[in-house]
Structure formats: structure tokens, C-alpha cells
Amino acid sequence: MSIKASTNSANDRPAAWKRVVGLPKDNADLMEKYQSYSSLNKITKEEEKQLNLIDEQIAGADREIEYKMDLDEFRIKFIEEGDFSGRLKNWQMAEADFCINWLSHKKQQLEQEMDRDIQWLKDKYANKVKQFEDKIVAAQKSYDLAYQQWLSENWLSENAYPEMVTIRAIA
């Protein structure tokens, strides 16, 4: 079996690849069609709220499915092994205990995620604040320099012609 080294030209490509991918000139109209989708008007605030609500509903449904699957797994284990601690006297107690532990774990995960997000936001805004502080310092230096230049020009103009100062004072 011989392997041909590719020169990366269109002629070296298999026929099936050419049929699926094609050449850029063949796909110009297709590219325009899909690019128009990416340049649609921006999402309005109301649409963004609706999308966030849908995302929350999906996340809630996912959590509910996860809870039910974990509960079913716990139920099987509870039935097979029982409760070694002796605390859980019946299934209702076991289910409530499971719910407490499951929700506590999810709450802890959410708090950790929130802490990460908050830290990321702090870092992001700390960098922006630092940039503005640097710009303020640079602008203050520019102001101070301009003020010193004005003082020196003003001092020079008043001291360069002492007789003008005297004339002004007399008038």
C-alpha cells in the first residue's frame, strides 16, 4: 500500500471530501446565508429575561431528575442494607434525611460556585478599577504639568516686563 504525501491542494483531497466540503468559491452563497444569522439584531432585555427564565426552568427540571434518580438509588440501598445508625425508623424518615443531605450538598455546591463567580467578578472589576486609577494618575500628572507650565509662563510674562506691572499698578 502506498501513501501519497499531501501537498494540501484541492486535487489531493478525496472525492467524497470535495463533495461534502467543496471549495470556498462553491460555498460563498452558503456562507452568506449563515453569516446573516450571526448579524441579526441584538436580543432585547425582555428576550434576555425570557431566555434566562427558560434556562432556570431547564436547570430546575435537571435538578429534579437528578434528585429523583439519586433518591431511587438511595431507596434501593436503604431497602437492601437498612440503616446501620438506627436513626431512621421508617422510609419517611429516611427520605426526609436523604432530602436534607441532598439539598445541603446542592446548597454547598451553589455557594462554592457563587464564591468562584464573585471572586472572578472581583478580579475583573479590580483590574478595571486599577486601569481607571492609572488613567487618573496620568491625567493628574498632565494637569500638574500644564499648571506648572502656566505658572512659569505667567511668572515670566509678569517679570519680563516689570514696567508693565508698574504701569498697571498706577493706572
mmCIF file of C-alpha atoms in Angstrom, residues 22-158:
data_model
loop_
_atom_site.group_PDB
_atom_site.id
_atom_site.type_symbol
_atom_site.label_atom_id
_atom_site.label_comp_id
_atom_site.label_asym_id
_atom_site.label_seq_id
_atom_site.Cartn_x
_atom_site.Cartn_y
_atom_site.Cartn_z
ATOM 1 C CA GLY A 22 -16.427 21.739 -1.501
ATOM 2 C CA LEU A 23 -14.277 24.682 -2.325
ATOM 3 C CA PRO A 24 -14.757 28.138 -0.800
ATOM 4 C CA LYS A 25 -15.949 29.620 -4.097
ATOM 5 C CA ASP A 26 -18.636 26.912 -4.265
ATOM 6 C CA ASN A 27 -19.857 27.733 -0.763
ATOM 7 C CA ALA A 28 -19.960 31.543 -0.985
ATOM 8 C CA ASP A 29 -23.770 31.657 -1.044
ATOM 9 C CA LEU A 30 -23.962 29.154 1.799
ATOM 10 C CA MET A 31 -21.531 31.192 3.892
ATOM 11 C CA GLU A 32 -23.562 34.374 3.258
ATOM 12 C CA LYS A 33 -26.732 32.576 4.304
ATOM 13 C CA TYR A 34 -25.299 31.530 7.677
ATOM 14 C CA GLN A 35 -23.431 34.776 8.298
ATOM 15 C CA SER A 36 -26.710 36.664 8.067
ATOM 16 C CA TYR A 37 -27.914 34.723 11.119
ATOM 17 C CA SER A 38 -24.972 35.890 13.180
ATOM 18 C CA SER A 39 -25.607 39.530 12.343
ATOM 19 C CA LEU A 40 -29.257 39.669 13.413
ATOM 20 C CA ASN A 41 -30.406 42.404 15.753
ATOM 21 C CA LYS A 42 -29.302 42.087 19.323
ATOM 22 C CA ILE A 43 -31.529 40.401 21.862
ATOM 23 C CA THR A 44 -33.827 42.777 23.732
ATOM 24 C CA LYS A 45 -33.858 42.916 27.530
ATOM 25 C CA GLU A 46 -37.258 41.201 27.585
ATOM 26 C CA GLU A 47 -35.999 38.374 25.359
ATOM 27 C CA GLU A 48 -32.929 38.035 27.557
ATOM 28 C CA LYS A 49 -35.175 37.749 30.644
ATOM 29 C CA GLN A 50 -37.257 35.088 28.891
ATOM 30 C CA LEU A 51 -34.129 33.138 27.914
ATOM 31 C CA ASN A 52 -32.840 33.332 31.488
ATOM 32 C CA LEU A 53 -36.213 32.099 32.761
ATOM 33 C CA ILE A 54 -36.115 29.180 30.323
ATOM 34 C CA ASP A 55 -32.541 28.363 31.407
ATOM 35 C CA GLU A 56 -33.667 28.395 35.041
ATOM 36 C CA GLN A 57 -36.621 26.122 34.267
ATOM 37 C CA ILE A 58 -34.357 23.683 32.446
ATOM 38 C CA ALA A 59 -31.863 23.719 35.328
ATOM 39 C CA GLY A 60 -34.735 23.137 37.770
ATOM 40 C CA ALA A 61 -36.016 20.202 35.749
ATOM 41 C CA ASP A 62 -32.484 18.769 35.552
ATOM 42 C CA ARG A 63 -32.128 19.077 39.342
ATOM 43 C CA GLU A 64 -35.481 17.390 39.862
ATOM 44 C CA ILE A 65 -34.497 14.476 37.606
ATOM 45 C CA GLU A 66 -31.137 14.193 39.362
ATOM 46 C CA TYR A 67 -32.866 14.234 42.770
ATOM 47 C CA LYS A 68 -35.324 11.508 41.776
ATOM 48 C CA MET A 69 -32.564 9.312 40.360
ATOM 49 C CA ASP A 70 -30.420 9.764 43.482
ATOM 50 C CA LEU A 71 -33.455 9.112 45.704
ATOM 51 C CA ASP A 72 -34.266 5.903 43.807
ATOM 52 C CA GLU A 73 -30.665 4.774 44.232
ATOM 53 C CA PHE A 74 -30.841 5.597 47.960
ATOM 54 C CA ARG A 75 -34.168 3.771 48.304
ATOM 55 C CA ILE A 76 -32.702 0.587 46.825
ATOM 56 C CA LYS A 77 -29.694 0.825 49.133
ATOM 57 C CA PHE A 78 -31.936 1.522 52.154
ATOM 58 C CA ILE A 79 -34.158 -1.454 51.393
ATOM 59 C CA GLU A 80 -31.197 -3.793 50.822
ATOM 60 C CA GLU A 81 -28.936 -2.635 53.654
ATOM 61 C CA GLY A 82 -31.219 -0.817 56.073
ATOM 62 C CA ASP A 83 -29.978 1.936 58.387
ATOM 63 C CA PHE A 84 -26.898 0.998 60.371
ATOM 64 C CA SER A 85 -27.135 4.097 62.579
ATOM 65 C CA GLY A 86 -30.585 3.183 63.882
ATOM 66 C CA ARG A 87 -31.790 6.781 63.474
ATOM 67 C CA LEU A 88 -34.058 6.144 60.529
ATOM 68 C CA LYS A 89 -37.055 4.172 61.788
ATOM 69 C CA ASN A 90 -39.115 4.185 58.584
ATOM 70 C CA TRP A 91 -38.967 5.162 54.903
ATOM 71 C CA GLN A 92 -40.461 8.631 55.508
ATOM 72 C CA MET A 93 -37.640 9.426 57.940
ATOM 73 C CA ALA A 94 -35.064 8.022 55.527
ATOM 74 C CA GLU A 95 -36.466 10.018 52.610
ATOM 75 C CA ALA A 96 -36.568 13.246 54.644
ATOM 76 C CA ASP A 97 -32.993 12.637 55.851
ATOM 77 C CA PHE A 98 -31.882 11.983 52.278
ATOM 78 C CA CYS A 99 -33.623 15.185 51.133
ATOM 79 C CA ILE A 100 -31.898 17.235 53.848
ATOM 80 C CA ASN A 101 -28.490 15.855 52.931
ATOM 81 C CA TRP A 102 -29.037 16.143 49.171
ATOM 82 C CA LEU A 103 -30.271 19.738 49.393
ATOM 83 C CA SER A 104 -27.445 20.668 51.775
ATOM 84 C CA HIS A 105 -24.928 19.264 49.327
ATOM 85 C CA LYS A 106 -26.507 21.167 46.395
ATOM 86 C CA LYS A 107 -26.585 24.355 48.503
ATOM 87 C CA GLN A 108 -22.898 23.922 49.292
ATOM 88 C CA GLN A 109 -22.098 23.397 45.593
ATOM 89 C CA LEU A 110 -24.069 26.519 44.709
ATOM 90 C CA GLU A 111 -22.264 28.560 47.375
ATOM 91 C CA GLN A 112 -18.893 27.378 46.056
ATOM 92 C CA GLU A 113 -19.906 28.288 42.521
ATOM 93 C CA MET A 114 -21.139 31.672 43.719
ATOM 94 C CA ASP A 115 -17.878 32.274 45.584
ATOM 95 C CA ARG A 116 -15.917 31.462 42.423
ATOM 96 C CA ASP A 117 -18.115 33.781 40.368
ATOM 97 C CA ILE A 118 -17.819 36.539 42.938
ATOM 98 C CA GLN A 119 -14.043 36.134 43.028
ATOM 99 C CA TRP A 120 -13.950 36.241 39.238
ATOM 100 C CA LEU A 121 -16.076 39.414 39.248
ATOM 101 C CA LYS A 122 -13.888 40.971 41.947
ATOM 102 C CA ASP A 123 -10.782 40.236 39.886
ATOM 103 C CA LYS A 124 -12.419 41.508 36.705
ATOM 104 C CA TYR A 125 -13.564 44.762 38.274
ATOM 105 C CA ALA A 126 -10.393 45.183 40.312
ATOM 106 C CA ASN A 127 -8.464 45.168 37.033
ATOM 107 C CA LYS A 128 -10.842 47.711 35.512
ATOM 108 C CA VAL A 129 -10.655 49.910 38.622
ATOM 109 C CA LYS A 130 -6.848 49.716 38.521
ATOM 110 C CA GLN A 131 -6.863 50.787 34.876
ATOM 111 C CA PHE A 132 -9.029 53.798 35.713
ATOM 112 C CA GLU A 133 -6.823 54.663 38.688
ATOM 113 C CA ASP A 134 -3.769 54.557 36.417
ATOM 114 C CA LYS A 135 -5.515 56.808 33.912
ATOM 115 C CA ILE A 136 -6.498 59.225 36.690
ATOM 116 C CA VAL A 137 -2.880 59.368 37.891
ATOM 117 C CA ALA A 138 -1.688 60.021 34.323
ATOM 118 C CA ALA A 139 -4.324 62.736 33.837
ATOM 119 C CA GLN A 140 -3.368 64.312 37.195
ATOM 120 C CA LYS A 141 0.286 64.368 36.124
ATOM 121 C CA SER A 142 -0.734 66.001 32.850
ATOM 122 C CA TYR A 143 -2.804 68.565 34.766
ATOM 123 C CA ASP A 144 0.074 69.294 37.182
ATOM 124 C CA LEU A 145 2.489 69.687 34.282
ATOM 125 C CA ALA A 146 0.107 72.042 32.474
ATOM 126 C CA TYR A 147 -0.394 74.039 35.674
ATOM 127 C CA GLN A 148 3.364 74.342 36.244
ATOM 128 C CA GLN A 149 3.782 75.444 32.630
ATOM 129 C CA TRP A 150 1.055 78.055 33.090
ATOM 130 C CA LEU A 151 2.687 79.301 36.300
ATOM 131 C CA SER A 152 6.083 79.597 34.653
ATOM 132 C CA GLU A 153 4.630 81.350 31.591
ATOM 133 C CA ASN A 154 2.607 83.684 33.781
ATOM 134 C CA TRP A 155 5.586 84.429 36.024
ATOM 135 C CA LEU A 156 7.807 85.045 33.011
ATOM 136 C CA SER A 157 5.323 87.388 31.367
ATOM 137 C CA GLU A 158 4.842 89.402 34.557
#
